[in-house]
Short mmCIF file of C-alpha atoms in Angstrom, two decimals:
data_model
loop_
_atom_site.label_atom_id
_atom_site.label_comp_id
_atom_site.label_asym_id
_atom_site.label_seq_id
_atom_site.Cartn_x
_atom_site.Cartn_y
_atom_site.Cartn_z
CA UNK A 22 -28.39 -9.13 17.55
CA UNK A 23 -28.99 -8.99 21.81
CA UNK A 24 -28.08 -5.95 23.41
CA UNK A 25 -24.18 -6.55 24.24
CA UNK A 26 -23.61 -5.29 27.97
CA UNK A 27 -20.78 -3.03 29.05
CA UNK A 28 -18.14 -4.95 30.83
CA UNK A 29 -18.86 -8.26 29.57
CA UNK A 30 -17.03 -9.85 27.03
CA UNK A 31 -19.07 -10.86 23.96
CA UNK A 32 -17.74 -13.23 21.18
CA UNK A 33 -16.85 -11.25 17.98
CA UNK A 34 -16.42 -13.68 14.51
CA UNK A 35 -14.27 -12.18 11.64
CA UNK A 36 -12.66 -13.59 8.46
CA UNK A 37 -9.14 -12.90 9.00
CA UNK A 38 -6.56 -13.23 6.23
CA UNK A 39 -8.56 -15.84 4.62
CA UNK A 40 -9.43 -17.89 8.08
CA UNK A 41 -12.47 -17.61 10.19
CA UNK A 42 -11.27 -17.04 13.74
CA UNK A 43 -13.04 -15.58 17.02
CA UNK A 44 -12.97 -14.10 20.09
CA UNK A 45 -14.29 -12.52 23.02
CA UNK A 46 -14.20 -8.67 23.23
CA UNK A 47 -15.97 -5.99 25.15
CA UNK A 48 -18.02 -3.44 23.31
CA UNK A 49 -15.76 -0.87 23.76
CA UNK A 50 -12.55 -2.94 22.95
CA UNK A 51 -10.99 -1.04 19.48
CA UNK A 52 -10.05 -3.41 16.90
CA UNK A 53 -6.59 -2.59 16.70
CA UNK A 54 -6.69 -4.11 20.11
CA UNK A 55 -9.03 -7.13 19.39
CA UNK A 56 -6.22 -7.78 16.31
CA UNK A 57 -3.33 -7.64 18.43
CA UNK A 58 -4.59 -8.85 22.26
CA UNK A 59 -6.88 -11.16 21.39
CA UNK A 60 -6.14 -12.76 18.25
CA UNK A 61 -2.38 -12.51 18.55
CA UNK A 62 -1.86 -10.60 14.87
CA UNK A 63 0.59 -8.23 15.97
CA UNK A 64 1.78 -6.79 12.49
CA UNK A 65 -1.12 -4.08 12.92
CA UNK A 66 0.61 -1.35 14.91
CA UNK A 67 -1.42 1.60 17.38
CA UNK A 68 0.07 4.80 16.98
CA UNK A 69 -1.82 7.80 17.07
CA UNK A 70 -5.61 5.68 18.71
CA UNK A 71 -7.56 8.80 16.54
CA UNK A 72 -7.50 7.91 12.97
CA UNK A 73 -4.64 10.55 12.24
CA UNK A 74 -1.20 8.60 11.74
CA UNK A 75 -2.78 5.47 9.50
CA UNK A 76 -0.50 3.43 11.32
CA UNK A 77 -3.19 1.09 11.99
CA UNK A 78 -4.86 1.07 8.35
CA UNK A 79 -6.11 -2.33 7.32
CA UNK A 80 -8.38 -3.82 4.70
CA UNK A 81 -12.33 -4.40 6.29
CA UNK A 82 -14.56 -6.01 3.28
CA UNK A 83 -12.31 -4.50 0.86
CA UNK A 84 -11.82 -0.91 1.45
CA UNK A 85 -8.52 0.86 3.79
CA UNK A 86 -9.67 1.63 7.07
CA UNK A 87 -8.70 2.62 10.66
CA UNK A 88 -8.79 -0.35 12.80
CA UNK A 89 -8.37 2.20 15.86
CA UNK A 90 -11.77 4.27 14.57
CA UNK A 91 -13.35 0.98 14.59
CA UNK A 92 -14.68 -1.13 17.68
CA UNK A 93 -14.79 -4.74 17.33
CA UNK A 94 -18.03 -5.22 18.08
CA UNK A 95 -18.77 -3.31 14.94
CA UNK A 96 -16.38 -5.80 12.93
CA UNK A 97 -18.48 -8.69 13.97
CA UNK A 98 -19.21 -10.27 10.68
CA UNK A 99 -16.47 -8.43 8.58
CA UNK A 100 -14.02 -9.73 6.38
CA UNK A 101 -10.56 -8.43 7.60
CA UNK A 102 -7.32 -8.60 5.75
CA UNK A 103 -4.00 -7.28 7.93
CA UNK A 104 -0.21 -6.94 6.62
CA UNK A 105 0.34 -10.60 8.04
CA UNK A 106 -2.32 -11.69 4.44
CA UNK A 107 0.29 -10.12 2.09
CA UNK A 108 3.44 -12.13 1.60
CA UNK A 109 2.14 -15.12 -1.17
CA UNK A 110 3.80 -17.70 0.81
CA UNK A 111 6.15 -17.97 3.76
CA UNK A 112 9.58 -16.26 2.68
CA UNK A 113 8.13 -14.91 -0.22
CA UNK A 114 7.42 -11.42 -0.39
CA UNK A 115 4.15 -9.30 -2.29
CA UNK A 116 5.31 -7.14 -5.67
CA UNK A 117 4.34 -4.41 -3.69
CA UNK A 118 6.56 -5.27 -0.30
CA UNK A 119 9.11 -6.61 -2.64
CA UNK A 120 9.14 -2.91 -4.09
CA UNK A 121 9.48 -1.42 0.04
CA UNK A 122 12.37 -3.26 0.61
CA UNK A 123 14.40 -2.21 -2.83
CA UNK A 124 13.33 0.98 -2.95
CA UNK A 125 14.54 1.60 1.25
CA UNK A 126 11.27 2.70 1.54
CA UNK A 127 10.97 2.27 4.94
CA UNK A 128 13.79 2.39 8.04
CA UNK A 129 12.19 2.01 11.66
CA UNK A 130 8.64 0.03 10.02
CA UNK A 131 6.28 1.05 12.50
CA UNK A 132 3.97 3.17 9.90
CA UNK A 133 4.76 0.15 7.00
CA UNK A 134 2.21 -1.87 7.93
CA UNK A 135 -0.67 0.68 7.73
CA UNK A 136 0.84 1.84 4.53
CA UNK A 137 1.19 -1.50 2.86
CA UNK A 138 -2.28 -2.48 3.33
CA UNK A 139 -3.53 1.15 2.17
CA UNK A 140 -1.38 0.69 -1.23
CA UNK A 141 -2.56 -2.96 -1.79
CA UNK A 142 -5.88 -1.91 -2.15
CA UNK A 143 -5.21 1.04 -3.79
CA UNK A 144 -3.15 0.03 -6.83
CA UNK A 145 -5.92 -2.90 -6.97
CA UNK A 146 -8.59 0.08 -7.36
CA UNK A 147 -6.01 2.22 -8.93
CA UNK A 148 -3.47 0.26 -11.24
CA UNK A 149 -1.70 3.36 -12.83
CA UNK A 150 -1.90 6.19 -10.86
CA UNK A 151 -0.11 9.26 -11.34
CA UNK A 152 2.82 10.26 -8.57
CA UNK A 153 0.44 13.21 -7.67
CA UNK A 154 -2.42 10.27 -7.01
CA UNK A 155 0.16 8.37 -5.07
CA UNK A 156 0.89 11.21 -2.52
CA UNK A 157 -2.55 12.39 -2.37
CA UNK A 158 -3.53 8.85 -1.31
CA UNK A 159 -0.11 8.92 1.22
CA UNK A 160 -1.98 11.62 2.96
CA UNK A 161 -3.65 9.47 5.07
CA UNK A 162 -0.35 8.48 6.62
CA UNK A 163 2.67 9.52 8.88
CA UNK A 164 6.24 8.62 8.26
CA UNK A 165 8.96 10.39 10.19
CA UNK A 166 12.01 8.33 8.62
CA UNK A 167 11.80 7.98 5.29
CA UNK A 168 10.30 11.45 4.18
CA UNK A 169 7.93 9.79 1.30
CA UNK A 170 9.90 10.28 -1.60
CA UNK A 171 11.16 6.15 -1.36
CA UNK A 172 7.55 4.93 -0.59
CA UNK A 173 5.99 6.81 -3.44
CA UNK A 174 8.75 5.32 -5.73
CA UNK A 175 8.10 2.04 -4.34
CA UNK A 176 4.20 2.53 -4.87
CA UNK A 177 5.00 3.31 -8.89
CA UNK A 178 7.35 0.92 -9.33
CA UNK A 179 4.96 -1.58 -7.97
CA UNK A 180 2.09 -0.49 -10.15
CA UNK A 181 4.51 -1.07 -13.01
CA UNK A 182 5.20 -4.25 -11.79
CA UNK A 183 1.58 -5.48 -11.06
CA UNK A 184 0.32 -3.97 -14.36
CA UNK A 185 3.02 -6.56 -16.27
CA UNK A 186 1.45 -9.42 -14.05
CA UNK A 187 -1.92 -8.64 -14.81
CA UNK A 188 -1.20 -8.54 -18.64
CA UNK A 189 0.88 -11.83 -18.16
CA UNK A 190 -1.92 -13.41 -16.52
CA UNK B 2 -7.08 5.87 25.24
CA UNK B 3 -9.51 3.53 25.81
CA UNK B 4 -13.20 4.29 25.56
CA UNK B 5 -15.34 4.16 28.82
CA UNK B 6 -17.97 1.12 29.41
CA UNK B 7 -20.98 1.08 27.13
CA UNK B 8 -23.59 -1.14 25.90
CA UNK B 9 -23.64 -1.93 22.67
CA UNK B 10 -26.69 -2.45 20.49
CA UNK B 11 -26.81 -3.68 16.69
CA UNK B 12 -30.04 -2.19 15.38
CA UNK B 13 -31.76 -4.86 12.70
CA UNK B 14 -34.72 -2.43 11.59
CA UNK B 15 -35.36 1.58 11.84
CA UNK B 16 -37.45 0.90 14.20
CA UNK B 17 -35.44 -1.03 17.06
CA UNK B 18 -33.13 2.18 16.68
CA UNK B 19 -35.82 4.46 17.74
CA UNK B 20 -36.93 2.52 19.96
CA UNK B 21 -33.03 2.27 21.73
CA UNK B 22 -33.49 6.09 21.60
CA UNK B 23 -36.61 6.87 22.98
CA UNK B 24 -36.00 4.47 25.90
CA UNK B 25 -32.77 5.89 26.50
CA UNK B 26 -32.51 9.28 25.67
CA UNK B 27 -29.45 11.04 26.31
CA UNK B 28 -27.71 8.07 27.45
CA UNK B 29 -27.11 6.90 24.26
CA UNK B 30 -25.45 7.46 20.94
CA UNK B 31 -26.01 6.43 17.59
CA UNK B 32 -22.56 5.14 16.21
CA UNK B 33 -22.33 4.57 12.07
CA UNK B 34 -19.16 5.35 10.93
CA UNK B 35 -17.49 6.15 13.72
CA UNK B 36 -14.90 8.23 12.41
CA UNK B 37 -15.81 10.98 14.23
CA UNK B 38 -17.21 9.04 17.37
CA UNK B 39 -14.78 6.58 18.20
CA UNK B 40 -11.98 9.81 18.89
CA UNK B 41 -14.48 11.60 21.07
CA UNK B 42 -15.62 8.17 22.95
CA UNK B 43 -11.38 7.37 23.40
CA UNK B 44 -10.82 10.71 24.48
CA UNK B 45 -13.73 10.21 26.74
CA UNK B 46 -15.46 13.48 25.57
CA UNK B 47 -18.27 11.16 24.94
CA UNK B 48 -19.78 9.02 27.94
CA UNK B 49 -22.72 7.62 26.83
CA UNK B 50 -23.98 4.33 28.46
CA UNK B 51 -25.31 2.94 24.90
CA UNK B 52 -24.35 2.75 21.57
CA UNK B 53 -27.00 2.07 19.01
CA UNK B 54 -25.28 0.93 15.53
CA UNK B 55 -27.92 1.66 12.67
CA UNK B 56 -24.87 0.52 9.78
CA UNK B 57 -27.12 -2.60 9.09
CA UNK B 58 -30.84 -1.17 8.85
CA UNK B 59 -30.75 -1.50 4.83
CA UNK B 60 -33.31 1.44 4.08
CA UNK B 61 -30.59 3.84 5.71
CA UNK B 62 -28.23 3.03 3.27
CA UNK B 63 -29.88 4.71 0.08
CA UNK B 64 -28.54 7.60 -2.01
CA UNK B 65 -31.89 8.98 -4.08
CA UNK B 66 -32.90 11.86 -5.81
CA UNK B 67 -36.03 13.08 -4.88
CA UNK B 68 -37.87 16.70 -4.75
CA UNK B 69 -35.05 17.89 -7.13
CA UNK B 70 -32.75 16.80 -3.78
CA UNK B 71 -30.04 14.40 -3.50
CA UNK B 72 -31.07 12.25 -0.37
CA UNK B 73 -28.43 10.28 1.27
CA UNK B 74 -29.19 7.97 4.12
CA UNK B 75 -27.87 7.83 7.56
CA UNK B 76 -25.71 4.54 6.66
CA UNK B 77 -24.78 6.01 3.39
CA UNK B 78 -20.47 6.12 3.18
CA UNK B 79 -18.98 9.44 2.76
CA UNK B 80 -17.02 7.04 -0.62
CA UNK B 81 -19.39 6.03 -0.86
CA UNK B 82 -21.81 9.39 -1.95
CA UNK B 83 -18.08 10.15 -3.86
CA UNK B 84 -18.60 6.97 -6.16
CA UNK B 85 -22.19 7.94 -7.08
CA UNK B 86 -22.12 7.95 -10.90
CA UNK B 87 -24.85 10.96 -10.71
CA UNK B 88 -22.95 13.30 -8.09
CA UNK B 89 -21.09 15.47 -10.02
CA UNK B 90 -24.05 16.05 -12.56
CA UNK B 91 -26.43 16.63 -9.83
CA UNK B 92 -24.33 18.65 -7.66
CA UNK B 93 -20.96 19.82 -8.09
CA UNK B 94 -20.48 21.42 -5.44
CA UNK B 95 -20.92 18.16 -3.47
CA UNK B 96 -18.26 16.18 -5.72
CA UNK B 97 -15.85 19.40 -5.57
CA UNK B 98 -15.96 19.59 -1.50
CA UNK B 99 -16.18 15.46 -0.72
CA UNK B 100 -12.34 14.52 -1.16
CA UNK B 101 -11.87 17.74 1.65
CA UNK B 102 -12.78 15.20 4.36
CA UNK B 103 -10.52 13.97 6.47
CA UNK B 104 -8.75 10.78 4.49
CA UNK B 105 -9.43 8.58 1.32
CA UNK B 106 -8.72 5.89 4.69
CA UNK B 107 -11.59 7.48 6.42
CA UNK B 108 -13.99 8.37 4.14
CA UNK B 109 -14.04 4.36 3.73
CA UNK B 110 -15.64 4.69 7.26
CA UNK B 111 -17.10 7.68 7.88
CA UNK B 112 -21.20 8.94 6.64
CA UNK B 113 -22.67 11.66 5.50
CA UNK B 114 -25.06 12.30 7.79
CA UNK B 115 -22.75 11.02 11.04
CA UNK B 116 -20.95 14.41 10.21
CA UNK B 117 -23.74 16.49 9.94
CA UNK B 118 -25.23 15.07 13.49
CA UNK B 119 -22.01 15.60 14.74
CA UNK B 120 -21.26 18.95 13.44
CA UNK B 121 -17.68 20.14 14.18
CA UNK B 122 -17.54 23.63 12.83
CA UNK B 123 -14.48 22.79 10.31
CA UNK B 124 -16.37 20.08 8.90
CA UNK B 125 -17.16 19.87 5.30
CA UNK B 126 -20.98 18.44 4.86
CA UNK B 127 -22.54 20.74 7.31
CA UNK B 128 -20.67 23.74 5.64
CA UNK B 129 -22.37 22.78 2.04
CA UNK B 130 -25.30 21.89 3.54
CA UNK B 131 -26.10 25.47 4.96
CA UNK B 132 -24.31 26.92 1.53
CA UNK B 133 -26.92 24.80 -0.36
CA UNK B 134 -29.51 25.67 1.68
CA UNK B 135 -29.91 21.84 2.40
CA UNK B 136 -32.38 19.80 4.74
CA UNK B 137 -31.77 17.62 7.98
CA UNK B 138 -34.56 14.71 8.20
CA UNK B 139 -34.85 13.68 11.54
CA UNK B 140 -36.92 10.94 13.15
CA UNK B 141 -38.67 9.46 16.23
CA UNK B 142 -40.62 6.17 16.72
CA UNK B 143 -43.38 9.00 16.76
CA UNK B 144 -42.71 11.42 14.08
CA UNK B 145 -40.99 13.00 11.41
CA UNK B 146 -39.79 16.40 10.82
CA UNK B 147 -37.16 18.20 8.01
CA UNK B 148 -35.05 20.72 9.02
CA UNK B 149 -33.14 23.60 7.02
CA UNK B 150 -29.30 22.96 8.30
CA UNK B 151 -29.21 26.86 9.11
CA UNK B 152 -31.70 25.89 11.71
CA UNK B 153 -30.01 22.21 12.58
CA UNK B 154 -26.76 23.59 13.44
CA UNK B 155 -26.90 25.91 16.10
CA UNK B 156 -23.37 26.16 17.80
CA UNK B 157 -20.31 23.86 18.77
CA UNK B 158 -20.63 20.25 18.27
CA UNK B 159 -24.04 21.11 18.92
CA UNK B 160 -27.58 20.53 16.95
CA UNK B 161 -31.23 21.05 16.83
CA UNK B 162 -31.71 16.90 17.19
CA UNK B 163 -33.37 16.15 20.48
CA UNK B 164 -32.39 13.10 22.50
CA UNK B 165 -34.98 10.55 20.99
CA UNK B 166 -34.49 11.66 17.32
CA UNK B 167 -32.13 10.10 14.88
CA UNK B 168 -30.91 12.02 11.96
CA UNK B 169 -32.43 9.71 8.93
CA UNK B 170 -31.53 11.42 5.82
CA UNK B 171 -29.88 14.44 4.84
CA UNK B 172 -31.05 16.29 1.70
CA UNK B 173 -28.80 18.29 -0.80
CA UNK B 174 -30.77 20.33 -3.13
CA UNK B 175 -29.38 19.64 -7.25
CA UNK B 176 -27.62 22.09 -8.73
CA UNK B 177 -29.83 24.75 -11.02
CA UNK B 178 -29.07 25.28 -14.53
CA UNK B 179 -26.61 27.92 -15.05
CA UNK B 180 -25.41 28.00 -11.62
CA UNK B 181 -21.34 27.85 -10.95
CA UNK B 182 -19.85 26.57 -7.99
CA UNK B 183 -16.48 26.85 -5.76
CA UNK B 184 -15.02 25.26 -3.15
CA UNK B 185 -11.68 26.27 -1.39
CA UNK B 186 -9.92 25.49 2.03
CA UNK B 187 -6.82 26.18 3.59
CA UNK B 188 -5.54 24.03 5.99
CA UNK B 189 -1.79 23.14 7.48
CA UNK B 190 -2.03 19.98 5.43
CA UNK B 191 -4.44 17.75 2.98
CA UNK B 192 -6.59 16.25 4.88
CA UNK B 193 -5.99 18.34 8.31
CA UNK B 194 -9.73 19.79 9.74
CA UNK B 195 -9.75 23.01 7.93
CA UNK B 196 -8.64 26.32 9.24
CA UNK B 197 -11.05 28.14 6.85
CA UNK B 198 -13.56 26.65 4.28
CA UNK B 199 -15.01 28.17 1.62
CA UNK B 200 -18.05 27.14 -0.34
CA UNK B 201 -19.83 29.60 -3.21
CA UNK B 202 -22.70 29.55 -5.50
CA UNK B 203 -23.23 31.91 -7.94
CA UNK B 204 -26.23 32.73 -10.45
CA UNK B 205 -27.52 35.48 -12.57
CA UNK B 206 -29.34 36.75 -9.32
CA UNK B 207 -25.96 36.88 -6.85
CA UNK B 208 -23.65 34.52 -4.87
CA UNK B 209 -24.08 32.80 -2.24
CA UNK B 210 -20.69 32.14 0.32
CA UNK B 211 -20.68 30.15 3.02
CA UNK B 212 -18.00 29.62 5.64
CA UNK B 213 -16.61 26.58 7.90
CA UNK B 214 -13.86 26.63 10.34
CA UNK B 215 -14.60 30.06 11.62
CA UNK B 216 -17.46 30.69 13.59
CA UNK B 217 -18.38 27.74 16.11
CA UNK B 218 -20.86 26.52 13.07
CA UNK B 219 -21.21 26.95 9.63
CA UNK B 220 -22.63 30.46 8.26
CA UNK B 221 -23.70 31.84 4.80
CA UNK B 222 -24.15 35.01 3.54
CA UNK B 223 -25.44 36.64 0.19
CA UNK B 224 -23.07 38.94 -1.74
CA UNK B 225 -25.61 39.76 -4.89
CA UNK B 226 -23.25 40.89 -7.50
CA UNK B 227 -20.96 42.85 -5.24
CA UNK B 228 -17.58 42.98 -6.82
CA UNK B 229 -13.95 45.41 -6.70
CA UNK B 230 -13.91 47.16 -2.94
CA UNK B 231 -17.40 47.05 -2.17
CA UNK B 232 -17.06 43.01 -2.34
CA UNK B 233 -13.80 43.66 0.14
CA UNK B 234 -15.92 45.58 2.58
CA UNK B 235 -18.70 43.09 2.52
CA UNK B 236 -16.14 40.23 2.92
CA UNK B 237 -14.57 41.96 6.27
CA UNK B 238 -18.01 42.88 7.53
CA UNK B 239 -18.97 39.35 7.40
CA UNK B 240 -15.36 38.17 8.60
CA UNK B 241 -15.82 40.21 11.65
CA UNK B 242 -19.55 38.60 11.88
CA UNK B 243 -18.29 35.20 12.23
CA UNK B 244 -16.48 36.08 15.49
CA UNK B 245 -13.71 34.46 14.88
CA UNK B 246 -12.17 31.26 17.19
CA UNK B 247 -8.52 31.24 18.17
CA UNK B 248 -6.74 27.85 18.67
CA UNK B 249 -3.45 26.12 18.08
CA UNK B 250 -3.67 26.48 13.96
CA UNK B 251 -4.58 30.00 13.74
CA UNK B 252 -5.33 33.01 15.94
CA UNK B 253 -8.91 35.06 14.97
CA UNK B 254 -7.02 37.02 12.97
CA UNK B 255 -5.47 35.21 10.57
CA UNK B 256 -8.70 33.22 10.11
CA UNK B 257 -10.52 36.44 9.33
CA UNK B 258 -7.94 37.34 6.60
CA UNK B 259 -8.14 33.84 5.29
CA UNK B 260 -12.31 34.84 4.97
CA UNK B 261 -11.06 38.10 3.33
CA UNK B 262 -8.60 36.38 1.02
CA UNK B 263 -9.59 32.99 -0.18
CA UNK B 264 -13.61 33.75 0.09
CA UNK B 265 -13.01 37.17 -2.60
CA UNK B 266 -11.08 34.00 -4.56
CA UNK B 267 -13.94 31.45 -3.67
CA UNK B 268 -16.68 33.87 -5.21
CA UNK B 269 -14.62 34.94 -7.88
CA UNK B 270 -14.27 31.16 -9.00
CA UNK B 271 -18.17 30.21 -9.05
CA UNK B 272 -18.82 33.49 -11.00
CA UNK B 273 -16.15 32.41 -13.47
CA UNK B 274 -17.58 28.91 -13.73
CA UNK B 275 -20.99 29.82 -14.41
CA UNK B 276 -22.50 28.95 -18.04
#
């Protein structure tokens, strides 16, 4: 790859939610901006910009990260999956946002998204963890409404849940 | 928070990223992770007019053992060096202190050796490298040289690595037979930087304790076989060593009673878990 000069804007090629899209970014334009400015996916919220809320957590090539710790430039290449690549279908919700919504486990949303896409790939990795896993794992994330105790019920109850599918399947 | 202008440069090989470095010195930065980078370059604490990404030279990314050392490369993952089947044979120490840092959702990111080259005092990897009496490799387009990480780390946020050098490897020595191992922090919460860290080995010879989080870098002493009040007086001698920082989380004082406290506990663990 060319040496990509400061102040220019250099085109950055990602798989996102399944379709390859592009677009032009500076190297020091964050991802979390690059998702939301430039490509129009505005489900990934900025909270914190230092990796400490998880507000911004999405999937890059399969593993929960900080879009905000990471600069698009850097993505260039990556496979990216963001909270709009959950629901199945349009109007359907995922077992595991199915599970937010019964379980209240979320009131003003701004940390769900970060925390949706950490749990999807977690209970993928991890598909019976123990309560004590769950909150470990919640570490990683801020919430000031809901005070955890609905979001790690919703996180076991969707392990439970996903556990029956894959046997199903 | 937006980070100031920079170039950015993917390097392909080793040796377009020394190159980047020896042509631009101080101006630039090597960025892997980023975990600990991106924050500073948002904050602007770091200006530099080039980043140099070495997260695709493929030899970096290589977790061996050799020399009876764990070497992990500079791209290595800090989950990376967690989901090595051999860790916790080779060295527990390692596996006990590697969930510590920062977030499962950063350790995704984040490498080994980015957090010994950038060497905040409450970080975990420098603090058991200097407890294991570890090795920074470090590396020019010209030369090579290894480091013991007593020498590497020599204050704040601040290193033995000159401007052209890239840390390349960092080098944990494996465990000895019969040796036990401890490793405690206290910090506000899981995943916080710690406010005291404390990492022990012990043998038939002594233990070893090292501390993070107090001084403005990592620091180990030896204890030999010190135990009841003479261990207490040892422990506040070196707690009063360490010259203690004050900030937002704790004031010197309660960091040197958290030295006191949880590194009596710290030793007291290893001894116990030695066979």
């Amino acid at each position: 790859m060319p040496r990509l000069s400061a102040g220019r804007r250099h085109t950055v090629r990602v798989t996102l939610n399944g379709r390859a899209v592009e677009g032009e970014a500076e190297p020091r334009m964050l991802l979390t901006d690059f998702l939301r400015h430039v490509l129009g996916s505005t489900g990934t919220h900025v909270g914190c910009e230092h990796g400490v809320c998880g507000a911004c957590t999405i999937d890059i090539d399969g593993a929960p990260a900080r879009a905000c710790l990471t600069l698009a430039v850097q993505a260039d290449g990556a496979t990216i999956r963001t909270v709009e690549g959950l629901a199945p279908e349009p109007g359907r919700l995922s077992v595991l946002q199915d599970a937010f919504r019964r379980h209240h486990a979320l009131q003003c949303g701004f940390c769900t998204a970060g925390i949706l896409m950490s749990l999807d790939i977690y209970l993928r990795d991890t598909p019976s963890p123990t309560e004590q896993d769950v909150r470990e794992f919640l570490g990683g994330h801020l919430c000031r409404c809901t005070g955890y105790v609905p979001i790690v019920a919703a996180a076991l109850d969707a392990a439970q849940k996903l556990r029956g599918v894959a046997r199903d399947a | 928070m937006k980070p100031a202008k920079f170039d950015y440069l993917r390097a392909g090989s080793l040796a377009e990223a020394h190159e980047a470095l020896a042509a631009e010195g101080p101006d630039a930065s090597v960025i892997a992770g980023g975990q600990t980078l991106v924050p500073l370059l948002s904050m602007r604490m770091a200006r530099p007019r080039l980043l140099v990404d070495i997260m695709h030279v493929e030899e970096l990314s290589r977790i061996s053992v050799q020399d009876n050392a764990i070497r992990v490369g500079a791209a290595v993952r800090q989950a990376a060096l967690l989901g090595w089947p051999e860790l916790a044979k080779r060295q527990p120490l390692l596996a006990h202190a590697l969930p510590w840092i920062g977030h499962a959702q950063t350790r995704t990111r984040g490498t080994v050796c980015g957090s010994a080259a950038l060497a905040d005092p409450s970080a975990e990897i420098p603090l058991i490298l200097v407890a294991l009496r570890g090795e920074i490799e470090l590396s020019s387009g010209k030369a090579k040289r290894r480091i013991a990480a007593a020498d590497f780390f020599t204050g704040l946020m601040s290193t033995a690595r000159e401007d052209h050098e890239l840390v390349e490897a960092v080098r944990f020595p494996c465990a000895h037979h019969g040796e036990g191992h401890a490793f405690r922090e206290f910090a506000r919460r899981h995943g916080d930087f710690a406010i005291v860290a404390c990492a022990a080995i012990s043998d038939a010879n002594g233990t070893r304790l090292a501390i993070g989080g107090v001084a403005d870098r990592p620091l180990a002493q030896d204890f030999g076989t010190l135990d009841g009040s003479a261990l207490d007086d040892a422990l506040q001698d070196f707690a009063m060593e360490l010259e203690a920082r004050e900030d937002l989380n704790a004031t010197a004082g309660q960091r040197r009673d958290l030295v006191r406290q949880i590194g009596r506990l710290t030793i007291e663990e290893a001894r116990a878990c030695r066979v």
